[in-house]
Coordinates of N, CA and C and ligand atoms in Angstrom, one line a residue:
X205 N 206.0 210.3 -65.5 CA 205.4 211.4 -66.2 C 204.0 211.6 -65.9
X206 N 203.5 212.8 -65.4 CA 202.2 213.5 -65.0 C 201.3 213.0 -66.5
X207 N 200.1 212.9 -66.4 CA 199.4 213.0 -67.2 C 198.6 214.4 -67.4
X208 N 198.2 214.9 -68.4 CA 197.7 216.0 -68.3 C 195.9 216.2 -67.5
X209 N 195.2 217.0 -66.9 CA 194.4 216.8 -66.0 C 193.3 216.7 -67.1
X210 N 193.2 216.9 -68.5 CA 191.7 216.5 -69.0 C 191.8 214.8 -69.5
X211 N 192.7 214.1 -69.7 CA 193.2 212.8 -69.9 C 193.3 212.5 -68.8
X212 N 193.5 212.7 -67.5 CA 193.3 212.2 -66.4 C 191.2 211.9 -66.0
X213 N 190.7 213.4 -66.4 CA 189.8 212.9 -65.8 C 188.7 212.0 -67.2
X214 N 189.1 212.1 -68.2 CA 188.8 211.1 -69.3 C 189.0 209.7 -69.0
X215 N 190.3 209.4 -68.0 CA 190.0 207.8 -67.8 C 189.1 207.3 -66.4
X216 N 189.7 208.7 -65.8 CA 188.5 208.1 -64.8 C 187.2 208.1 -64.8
X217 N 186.6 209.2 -65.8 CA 185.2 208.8 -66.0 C 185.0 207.3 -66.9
X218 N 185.9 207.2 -67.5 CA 185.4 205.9 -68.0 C 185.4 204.3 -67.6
X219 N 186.9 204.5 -66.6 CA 186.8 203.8 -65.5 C 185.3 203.5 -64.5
X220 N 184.4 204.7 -64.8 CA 183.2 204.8 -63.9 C 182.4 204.2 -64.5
X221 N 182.4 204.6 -66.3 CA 180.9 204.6 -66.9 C 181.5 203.0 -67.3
X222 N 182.3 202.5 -67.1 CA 182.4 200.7 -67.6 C 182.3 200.0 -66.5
X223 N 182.8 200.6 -65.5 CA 182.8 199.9 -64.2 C 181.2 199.7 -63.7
X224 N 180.2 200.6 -64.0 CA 178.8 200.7 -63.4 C 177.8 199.4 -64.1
X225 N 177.1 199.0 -63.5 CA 175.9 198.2 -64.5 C 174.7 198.3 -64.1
X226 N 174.1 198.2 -63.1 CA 172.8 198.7 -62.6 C 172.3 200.0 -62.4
X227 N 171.6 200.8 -62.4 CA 171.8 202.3 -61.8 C 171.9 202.1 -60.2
X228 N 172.6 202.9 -59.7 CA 172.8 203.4 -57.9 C 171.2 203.4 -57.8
X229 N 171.3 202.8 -56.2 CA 170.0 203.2 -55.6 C 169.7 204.5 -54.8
X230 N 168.4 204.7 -54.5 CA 168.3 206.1 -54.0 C 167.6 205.9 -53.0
X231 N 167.0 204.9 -52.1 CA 167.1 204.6 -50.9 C 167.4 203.8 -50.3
X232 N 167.3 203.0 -48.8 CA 167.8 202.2 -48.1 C 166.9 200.7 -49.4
X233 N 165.8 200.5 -49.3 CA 165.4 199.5 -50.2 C 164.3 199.6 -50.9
X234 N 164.1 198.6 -51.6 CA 162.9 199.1 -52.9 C 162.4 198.0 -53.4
X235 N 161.6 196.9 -52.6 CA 161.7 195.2 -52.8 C 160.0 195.6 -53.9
X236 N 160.6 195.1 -54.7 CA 160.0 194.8 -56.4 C 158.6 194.5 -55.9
X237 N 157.9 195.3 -56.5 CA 155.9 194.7 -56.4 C 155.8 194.5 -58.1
X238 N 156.3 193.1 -58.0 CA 156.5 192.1 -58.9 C 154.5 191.7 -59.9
X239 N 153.9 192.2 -59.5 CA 152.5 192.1 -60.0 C 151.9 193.5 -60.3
X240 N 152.9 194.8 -59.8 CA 152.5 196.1 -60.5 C 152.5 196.4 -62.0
X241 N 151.1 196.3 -62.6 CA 151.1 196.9 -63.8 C 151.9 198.0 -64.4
X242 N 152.9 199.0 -63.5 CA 153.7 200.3 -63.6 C 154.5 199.7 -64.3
X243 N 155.5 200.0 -65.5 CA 156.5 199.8 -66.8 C 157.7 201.0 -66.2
X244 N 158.5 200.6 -65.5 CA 159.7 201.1 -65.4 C 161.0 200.6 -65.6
X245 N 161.6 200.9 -65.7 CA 163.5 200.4 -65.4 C 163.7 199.7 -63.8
X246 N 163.2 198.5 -64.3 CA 163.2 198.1 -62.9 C 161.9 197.7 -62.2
X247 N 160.9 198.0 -61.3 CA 160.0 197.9 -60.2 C 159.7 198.5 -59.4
X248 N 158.6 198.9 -59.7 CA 158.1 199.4 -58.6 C 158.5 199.1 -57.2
X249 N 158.6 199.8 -55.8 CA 158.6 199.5 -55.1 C 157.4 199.1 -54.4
X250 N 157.1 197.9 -53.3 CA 155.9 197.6 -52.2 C 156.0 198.4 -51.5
X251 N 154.7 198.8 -51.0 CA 154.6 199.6 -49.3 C 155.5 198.9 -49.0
X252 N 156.4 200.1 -48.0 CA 157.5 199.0 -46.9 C 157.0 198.7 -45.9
X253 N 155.4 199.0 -45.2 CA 155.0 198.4 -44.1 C 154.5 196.2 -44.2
X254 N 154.5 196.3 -45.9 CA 154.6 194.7 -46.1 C 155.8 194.4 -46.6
X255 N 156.8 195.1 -46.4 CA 158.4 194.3 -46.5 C 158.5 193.4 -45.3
X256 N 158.7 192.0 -45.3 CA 159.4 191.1 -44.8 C 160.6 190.3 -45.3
X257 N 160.9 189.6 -43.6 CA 162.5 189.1 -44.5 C 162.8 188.3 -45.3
X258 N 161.2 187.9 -45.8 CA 161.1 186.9 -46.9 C 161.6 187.1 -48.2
X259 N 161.2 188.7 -48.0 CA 161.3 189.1 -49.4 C 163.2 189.6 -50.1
X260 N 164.1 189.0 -48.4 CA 165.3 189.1 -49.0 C 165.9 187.8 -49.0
X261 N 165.2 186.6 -49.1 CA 165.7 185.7 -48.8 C 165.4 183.9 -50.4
X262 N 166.0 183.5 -49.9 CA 165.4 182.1 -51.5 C 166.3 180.8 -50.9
X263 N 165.4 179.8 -50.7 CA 166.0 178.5 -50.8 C 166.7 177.8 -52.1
X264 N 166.4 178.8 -53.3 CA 165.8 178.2 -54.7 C 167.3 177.8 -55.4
X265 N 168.5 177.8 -54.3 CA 169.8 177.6 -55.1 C 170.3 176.3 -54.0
X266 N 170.1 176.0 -52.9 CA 170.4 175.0 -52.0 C 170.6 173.7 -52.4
X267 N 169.9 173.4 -53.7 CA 169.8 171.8 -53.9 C 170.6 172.0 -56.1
X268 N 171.1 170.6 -56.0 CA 171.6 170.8 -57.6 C 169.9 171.1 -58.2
X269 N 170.2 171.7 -59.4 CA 169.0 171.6 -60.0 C 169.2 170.4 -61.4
X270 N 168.0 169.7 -61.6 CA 168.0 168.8 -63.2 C 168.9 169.0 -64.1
X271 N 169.7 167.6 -64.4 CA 170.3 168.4 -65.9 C 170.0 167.3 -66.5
X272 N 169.0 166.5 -66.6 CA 168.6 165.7 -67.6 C 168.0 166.6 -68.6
X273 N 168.4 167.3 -69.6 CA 167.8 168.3 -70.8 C 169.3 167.7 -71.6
X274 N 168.8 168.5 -72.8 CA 169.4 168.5 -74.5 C 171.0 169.2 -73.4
X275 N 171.4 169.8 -73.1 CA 172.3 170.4 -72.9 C 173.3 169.5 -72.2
X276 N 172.2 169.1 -70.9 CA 173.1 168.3 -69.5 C 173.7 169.3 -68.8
X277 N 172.7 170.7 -68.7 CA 172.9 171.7 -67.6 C 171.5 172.2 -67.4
X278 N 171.7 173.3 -66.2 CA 170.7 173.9 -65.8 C 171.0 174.9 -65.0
X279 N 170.4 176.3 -65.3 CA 171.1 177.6 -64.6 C 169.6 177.9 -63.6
X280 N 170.0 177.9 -62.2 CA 168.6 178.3 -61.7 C 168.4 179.8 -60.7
X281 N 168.6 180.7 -61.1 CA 168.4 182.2 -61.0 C 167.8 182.3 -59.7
X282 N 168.9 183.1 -58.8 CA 168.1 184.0 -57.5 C 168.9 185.5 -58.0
X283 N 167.8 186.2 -58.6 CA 167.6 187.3 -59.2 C 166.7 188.1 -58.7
X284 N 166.0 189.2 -59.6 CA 165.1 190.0 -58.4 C 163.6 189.3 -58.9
X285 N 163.5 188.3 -59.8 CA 162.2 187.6 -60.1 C 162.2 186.6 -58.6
X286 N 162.6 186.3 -57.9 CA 162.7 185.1 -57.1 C 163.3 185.9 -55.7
X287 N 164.1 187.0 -55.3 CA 164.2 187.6 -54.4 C 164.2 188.9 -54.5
X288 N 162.1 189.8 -54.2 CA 162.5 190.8 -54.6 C 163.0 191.8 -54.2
X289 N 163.4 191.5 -52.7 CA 164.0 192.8 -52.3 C 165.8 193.0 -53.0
X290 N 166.0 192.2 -54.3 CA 167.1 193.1 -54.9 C 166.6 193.9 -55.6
X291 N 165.6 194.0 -56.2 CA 165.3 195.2 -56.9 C 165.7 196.8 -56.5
X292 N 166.9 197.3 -57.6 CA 168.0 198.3 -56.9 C 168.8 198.5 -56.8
X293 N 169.0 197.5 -56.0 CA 170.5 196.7 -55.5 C 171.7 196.4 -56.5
X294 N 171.2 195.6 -57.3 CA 172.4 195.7 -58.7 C 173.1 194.6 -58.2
X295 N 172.8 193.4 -57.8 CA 173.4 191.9 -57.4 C 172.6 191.1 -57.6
X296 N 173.1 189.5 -57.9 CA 171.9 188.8 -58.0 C 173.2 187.7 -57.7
X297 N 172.7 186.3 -58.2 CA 173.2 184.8 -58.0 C 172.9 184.2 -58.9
X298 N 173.2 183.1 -59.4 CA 172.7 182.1 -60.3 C 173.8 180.6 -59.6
X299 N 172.9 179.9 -59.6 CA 173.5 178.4 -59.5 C 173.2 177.6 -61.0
X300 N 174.7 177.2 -61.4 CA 174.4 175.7 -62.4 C 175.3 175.0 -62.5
X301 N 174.1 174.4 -62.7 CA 174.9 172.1 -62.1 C 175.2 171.9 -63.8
X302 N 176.1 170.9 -64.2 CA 176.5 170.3 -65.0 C 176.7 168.5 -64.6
X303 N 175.8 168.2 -66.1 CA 175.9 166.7 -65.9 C 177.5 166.4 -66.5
X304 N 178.1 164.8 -66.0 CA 178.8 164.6 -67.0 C 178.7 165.2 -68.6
X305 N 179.6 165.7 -69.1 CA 179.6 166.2 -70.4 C 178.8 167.4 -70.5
X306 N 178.2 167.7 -69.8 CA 177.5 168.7 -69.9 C 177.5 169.9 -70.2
X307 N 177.1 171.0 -71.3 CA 177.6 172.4 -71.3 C 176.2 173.2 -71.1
X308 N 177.1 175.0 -70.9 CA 176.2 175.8 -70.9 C 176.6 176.6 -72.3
X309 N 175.7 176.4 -73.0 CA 176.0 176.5 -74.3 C 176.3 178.4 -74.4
X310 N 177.3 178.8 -75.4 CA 177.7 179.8 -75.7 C 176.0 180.9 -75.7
X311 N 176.7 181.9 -74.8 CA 175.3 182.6 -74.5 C 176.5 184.2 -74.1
X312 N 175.3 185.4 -73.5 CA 175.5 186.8 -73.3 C 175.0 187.0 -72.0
X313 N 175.3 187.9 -71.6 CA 174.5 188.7 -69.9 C 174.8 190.0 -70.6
X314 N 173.1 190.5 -71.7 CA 173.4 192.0 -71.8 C 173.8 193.7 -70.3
X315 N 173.3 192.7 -69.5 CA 173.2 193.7 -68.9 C 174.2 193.1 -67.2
X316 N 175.3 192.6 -67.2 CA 176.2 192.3 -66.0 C 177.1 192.1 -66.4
X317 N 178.4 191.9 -65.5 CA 179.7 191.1 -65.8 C 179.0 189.7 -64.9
X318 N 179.6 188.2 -64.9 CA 179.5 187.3 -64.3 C 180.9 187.2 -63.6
X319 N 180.8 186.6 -62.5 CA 181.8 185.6 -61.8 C 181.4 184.5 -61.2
X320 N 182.1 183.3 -61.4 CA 181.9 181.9 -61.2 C 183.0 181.3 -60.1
X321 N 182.1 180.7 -58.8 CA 183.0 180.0 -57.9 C 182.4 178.3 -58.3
X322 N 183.8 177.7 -58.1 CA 183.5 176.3 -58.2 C 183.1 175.5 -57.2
X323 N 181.5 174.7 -56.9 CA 181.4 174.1 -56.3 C 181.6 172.8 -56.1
X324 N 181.8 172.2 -57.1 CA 182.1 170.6 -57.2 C 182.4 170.5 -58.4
X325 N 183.3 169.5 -58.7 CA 183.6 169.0 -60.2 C 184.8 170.2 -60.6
X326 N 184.9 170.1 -62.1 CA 185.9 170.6 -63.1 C 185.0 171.0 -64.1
X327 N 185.4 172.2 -64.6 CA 184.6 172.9 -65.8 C 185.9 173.4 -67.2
X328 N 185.7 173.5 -67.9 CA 186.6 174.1 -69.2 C 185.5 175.1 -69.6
X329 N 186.0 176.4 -69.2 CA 185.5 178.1 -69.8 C 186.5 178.8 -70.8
X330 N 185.2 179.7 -70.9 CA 185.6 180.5 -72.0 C 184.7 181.7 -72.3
X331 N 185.6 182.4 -72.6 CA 184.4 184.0 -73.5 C 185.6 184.4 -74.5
X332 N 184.5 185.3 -75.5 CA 185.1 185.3 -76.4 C 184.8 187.3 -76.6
X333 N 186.3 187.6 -76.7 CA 186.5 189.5 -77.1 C 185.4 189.5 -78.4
X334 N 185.6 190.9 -78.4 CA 185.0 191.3 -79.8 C 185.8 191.6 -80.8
X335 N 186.9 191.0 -80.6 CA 188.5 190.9 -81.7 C 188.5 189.3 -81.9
X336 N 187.5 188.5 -81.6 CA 187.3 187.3 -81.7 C 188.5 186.5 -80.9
X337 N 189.0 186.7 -79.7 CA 189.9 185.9 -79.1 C 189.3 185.7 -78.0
X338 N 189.5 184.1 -77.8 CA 189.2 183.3 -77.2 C 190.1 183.2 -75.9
X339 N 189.7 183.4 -74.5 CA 189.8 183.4 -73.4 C 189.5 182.4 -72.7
X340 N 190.3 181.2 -72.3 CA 189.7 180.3 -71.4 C 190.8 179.6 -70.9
X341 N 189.9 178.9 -69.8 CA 190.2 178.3 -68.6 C 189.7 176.7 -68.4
X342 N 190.9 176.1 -67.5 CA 190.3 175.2 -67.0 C 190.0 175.6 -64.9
X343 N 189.2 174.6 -64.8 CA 189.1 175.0 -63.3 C 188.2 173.7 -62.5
X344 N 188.8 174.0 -61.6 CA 188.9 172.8 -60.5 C 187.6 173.6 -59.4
X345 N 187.2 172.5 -58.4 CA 186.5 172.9 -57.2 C 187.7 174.1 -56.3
X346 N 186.9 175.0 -56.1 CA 187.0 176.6 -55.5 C 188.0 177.3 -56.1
X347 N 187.8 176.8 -57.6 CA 188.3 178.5 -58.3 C 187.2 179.2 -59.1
X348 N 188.4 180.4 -59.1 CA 187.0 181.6 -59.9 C 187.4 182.2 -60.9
X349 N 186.2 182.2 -61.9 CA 186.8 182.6 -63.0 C 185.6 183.8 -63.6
X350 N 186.0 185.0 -64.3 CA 185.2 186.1 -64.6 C 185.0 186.1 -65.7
X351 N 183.5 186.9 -66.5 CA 183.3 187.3 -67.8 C 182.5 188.1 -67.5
X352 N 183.4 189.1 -69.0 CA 183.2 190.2 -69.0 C 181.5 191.2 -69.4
X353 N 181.2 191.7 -69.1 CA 179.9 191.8 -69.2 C 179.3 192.0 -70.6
X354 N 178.6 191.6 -71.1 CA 177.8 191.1 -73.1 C 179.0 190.7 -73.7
X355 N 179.8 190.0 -73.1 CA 180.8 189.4 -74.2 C 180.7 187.5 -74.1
X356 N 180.5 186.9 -75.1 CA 179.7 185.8 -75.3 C 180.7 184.3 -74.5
X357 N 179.9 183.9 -73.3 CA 180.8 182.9 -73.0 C 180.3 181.3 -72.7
X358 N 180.8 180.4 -72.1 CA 180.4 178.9 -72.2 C 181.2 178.3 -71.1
X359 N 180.3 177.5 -70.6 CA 181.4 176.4 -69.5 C 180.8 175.3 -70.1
X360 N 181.8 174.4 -69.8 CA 181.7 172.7 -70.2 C 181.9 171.9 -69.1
X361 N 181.6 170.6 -69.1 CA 181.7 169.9 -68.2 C 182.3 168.4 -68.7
X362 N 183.8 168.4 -68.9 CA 184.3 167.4 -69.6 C 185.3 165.9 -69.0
X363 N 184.8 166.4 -67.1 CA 184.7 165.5 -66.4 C 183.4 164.1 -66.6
X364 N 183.7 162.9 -65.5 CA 182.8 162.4 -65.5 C 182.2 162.2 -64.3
X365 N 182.2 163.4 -63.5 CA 181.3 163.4 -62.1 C 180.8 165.0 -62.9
X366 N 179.2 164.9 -62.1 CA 178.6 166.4 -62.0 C 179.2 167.4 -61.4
X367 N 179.2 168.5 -62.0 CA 179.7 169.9 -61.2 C 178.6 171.3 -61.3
X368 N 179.0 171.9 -60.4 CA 178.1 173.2 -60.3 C 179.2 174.2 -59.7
X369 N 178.3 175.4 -60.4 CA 179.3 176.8 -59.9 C 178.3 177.6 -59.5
X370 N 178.7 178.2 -58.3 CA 177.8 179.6 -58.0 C 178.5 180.5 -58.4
X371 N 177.3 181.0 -59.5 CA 177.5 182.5 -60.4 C 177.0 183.5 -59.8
X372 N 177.9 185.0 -59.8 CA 177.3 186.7 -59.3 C 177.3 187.4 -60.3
X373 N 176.5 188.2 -60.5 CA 176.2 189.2 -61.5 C 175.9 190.3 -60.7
X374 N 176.7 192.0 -61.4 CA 176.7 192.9 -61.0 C 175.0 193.2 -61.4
X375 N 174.4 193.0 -61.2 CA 172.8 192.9 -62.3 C 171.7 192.5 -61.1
X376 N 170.7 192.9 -61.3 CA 169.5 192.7 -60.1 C 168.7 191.1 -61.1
X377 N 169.1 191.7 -62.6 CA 168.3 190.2 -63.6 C 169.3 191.1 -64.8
X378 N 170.4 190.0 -64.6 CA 171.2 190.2 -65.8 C 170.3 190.1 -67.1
X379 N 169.6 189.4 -67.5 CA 169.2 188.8 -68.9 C 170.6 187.8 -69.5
X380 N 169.7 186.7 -70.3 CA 170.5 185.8 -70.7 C 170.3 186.0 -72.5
X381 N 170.9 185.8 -73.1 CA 170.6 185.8 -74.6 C 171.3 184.2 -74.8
X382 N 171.0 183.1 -75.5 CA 171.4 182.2 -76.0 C 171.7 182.0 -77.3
X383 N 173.0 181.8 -77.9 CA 173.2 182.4 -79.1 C 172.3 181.5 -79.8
X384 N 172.6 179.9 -79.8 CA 171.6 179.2 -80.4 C 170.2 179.5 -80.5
X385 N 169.4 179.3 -79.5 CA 168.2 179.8 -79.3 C 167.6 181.1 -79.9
X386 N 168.6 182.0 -79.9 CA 167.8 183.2 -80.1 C 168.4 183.5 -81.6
X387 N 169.4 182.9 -82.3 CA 169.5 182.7 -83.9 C 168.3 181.6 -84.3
X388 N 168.2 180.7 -83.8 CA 167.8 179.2 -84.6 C 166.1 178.8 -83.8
X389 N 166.2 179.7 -82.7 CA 164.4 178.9 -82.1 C 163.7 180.5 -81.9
X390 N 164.2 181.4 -82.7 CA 163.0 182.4 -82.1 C 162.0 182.4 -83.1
X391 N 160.8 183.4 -82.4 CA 159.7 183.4 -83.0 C 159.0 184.6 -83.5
X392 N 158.6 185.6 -84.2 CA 158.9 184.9 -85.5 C 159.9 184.1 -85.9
X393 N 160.7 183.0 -86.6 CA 161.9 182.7 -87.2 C 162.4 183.6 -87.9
X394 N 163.5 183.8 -87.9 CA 164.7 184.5 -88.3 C 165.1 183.9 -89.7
X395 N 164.3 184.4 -90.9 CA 164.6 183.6 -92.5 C 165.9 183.1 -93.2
X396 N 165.7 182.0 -93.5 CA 166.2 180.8 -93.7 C 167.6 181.4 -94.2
X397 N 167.2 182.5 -95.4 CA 168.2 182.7 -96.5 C 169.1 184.0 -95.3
X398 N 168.7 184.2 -94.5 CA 170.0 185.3 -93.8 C 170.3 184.9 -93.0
X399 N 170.4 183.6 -92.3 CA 171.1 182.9 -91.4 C 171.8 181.9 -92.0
X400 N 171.3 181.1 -93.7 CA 171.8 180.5 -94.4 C 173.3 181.6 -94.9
X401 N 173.4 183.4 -95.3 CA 174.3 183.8 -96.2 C 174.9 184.2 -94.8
X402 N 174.4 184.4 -93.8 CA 175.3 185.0 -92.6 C 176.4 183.7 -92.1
X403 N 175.7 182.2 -92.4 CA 177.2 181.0 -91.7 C 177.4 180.4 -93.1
X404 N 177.6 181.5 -94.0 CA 177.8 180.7 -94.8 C 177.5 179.0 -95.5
X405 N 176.2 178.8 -95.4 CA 175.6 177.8 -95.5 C 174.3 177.6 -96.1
X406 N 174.1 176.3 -96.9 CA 172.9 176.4 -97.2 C 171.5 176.7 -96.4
X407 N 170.4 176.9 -97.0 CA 169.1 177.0 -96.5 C 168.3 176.0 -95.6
X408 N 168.9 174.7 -96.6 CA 168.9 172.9 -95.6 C 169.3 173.3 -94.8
X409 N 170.3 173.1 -94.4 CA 171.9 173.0 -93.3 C 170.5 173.6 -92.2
X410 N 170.3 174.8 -92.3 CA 169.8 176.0 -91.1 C 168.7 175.3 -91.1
X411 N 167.4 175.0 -91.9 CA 166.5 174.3 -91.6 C 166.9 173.1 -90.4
X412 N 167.5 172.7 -90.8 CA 168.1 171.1 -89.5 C 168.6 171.6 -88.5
X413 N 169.3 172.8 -88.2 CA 169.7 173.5 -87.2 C 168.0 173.9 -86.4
X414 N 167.4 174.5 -87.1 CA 166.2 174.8 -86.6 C 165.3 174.2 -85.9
X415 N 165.6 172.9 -86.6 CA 164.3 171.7 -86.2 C 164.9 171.8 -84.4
X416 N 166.6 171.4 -84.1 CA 166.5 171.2 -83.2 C 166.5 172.5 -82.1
X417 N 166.1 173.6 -82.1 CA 165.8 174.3 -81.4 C 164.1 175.6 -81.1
X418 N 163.4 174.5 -82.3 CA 162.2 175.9 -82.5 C 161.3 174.8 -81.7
X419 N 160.2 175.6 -80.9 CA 159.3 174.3 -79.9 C 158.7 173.2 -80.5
X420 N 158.8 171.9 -80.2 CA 157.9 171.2 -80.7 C 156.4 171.6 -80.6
X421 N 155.3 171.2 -81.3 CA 154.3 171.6 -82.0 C 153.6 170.2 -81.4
Ligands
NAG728 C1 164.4 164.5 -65.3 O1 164.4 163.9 -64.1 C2 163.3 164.1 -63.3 C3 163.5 163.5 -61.9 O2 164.1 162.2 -62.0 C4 162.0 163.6 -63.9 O3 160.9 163.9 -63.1 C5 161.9 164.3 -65.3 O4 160.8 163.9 -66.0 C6 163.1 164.2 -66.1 N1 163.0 165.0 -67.3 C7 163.4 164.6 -68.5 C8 163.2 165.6 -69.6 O5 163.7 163.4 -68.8

């Protein structure tokens, strides 16, 4: 059965507008002058007569990074902060290592979809719809597993050797939101009594939640 042509072109625009995450570029490149005072969507571009091929390049994902932290992970970003000639582009990387036990605690990428190849070890994933169903995976060294772009997800590390995945984001600097962190350690604090009536829980409870995430002093 034909579909009619204004429902035809209704899915395909939307097919477009969910499929897109960065805006298209509008020339060959546009490597970020990362110290320009200018406030745009994105970066300024540098004179291209000081573009070098420095500026498309980063050692900064080669080596595991630390996971001695509260977590026993660590995500270490080649984005357009660390390689600017993505700025544009609409791609980026992220490497993270996981210690034994280690997670990446339930967080967002408002602005990419991720995909995850496995470089070593075993991870247990997950993201979660906005119908609250829970999506997950187990996965071994060289598989891949996707989340969907602002929909809230987590890997674990429930082996007992370290593992790391190299992550891609449709995103030049996806942004990260961490649910904990940015409920329980931001600044101003987020008051007691609407994080206490939003998890249903006392004012204590959230205070103790707090302690372990607002900076030490
Ligand atoms: C993590 O390990 C590194 C290297 O061994 C060390 O320099 C650093 O102080 C450690 N950090 C913590 C928080 O223990």
């Amino acid at each position: 059965m034909a579909l009619p042509t204004p429902i035809l072109l209704l899915l395909t625009f939307t097919v477009f507008i969910t499929a897109s995450a960065d805006p298209d570029m509008l020339q060959d490149l546009c490597v970020a002058d990362l110290s320009s005072g200018i406030k745009i969507n994105g970066f300024p571009c540098k004179d291209s007569a000081s573009v070098t091929q420095s500026d498309f390049f980063s050692q900064g994902i080669a080596n595991p990074g630390l996971t001695n932290n509260t977590f026993g992970s660590l995500v270490t970003g080649a984005n357009v902060m660390t390689i600017p000639g993505l700025n544009t582009l609409g791609v980026s990387l992220a490497r993270i290592d996981y210690a034994p036990g280690g997670l990446n605690p339930p967080h967002t990428h408002p602005r990419a979809t991720e995909i995850v190849f496995v470089l070593e070890g075993t991870l247990d994933v997950g993201f979660l719809t906005t119908a609250n169903r829970l999506i997950s995976q187990s996965l071994k060294k060289g598989e891949v597993f996707a989340f969907p772009k602002g929909l809230v997800h987590f890997q674990k590390n429930n082996g007992n050797v370290p593992a790391s995945v190299i992550a891609a984001f449709n995103s030049q600097f996806p942004g990260t939101q961490s649910l904990g962190a940015t409920l329980f350690g931001s600044t101003p604090p987020v008051p007691d009594n609407i994080l206490a009536q939003a998890f249903q829980t006392s004012p204590g409870k959230i205070k103790h939640i707090k302690s372990k995430f607002q900076p030490k002093k």
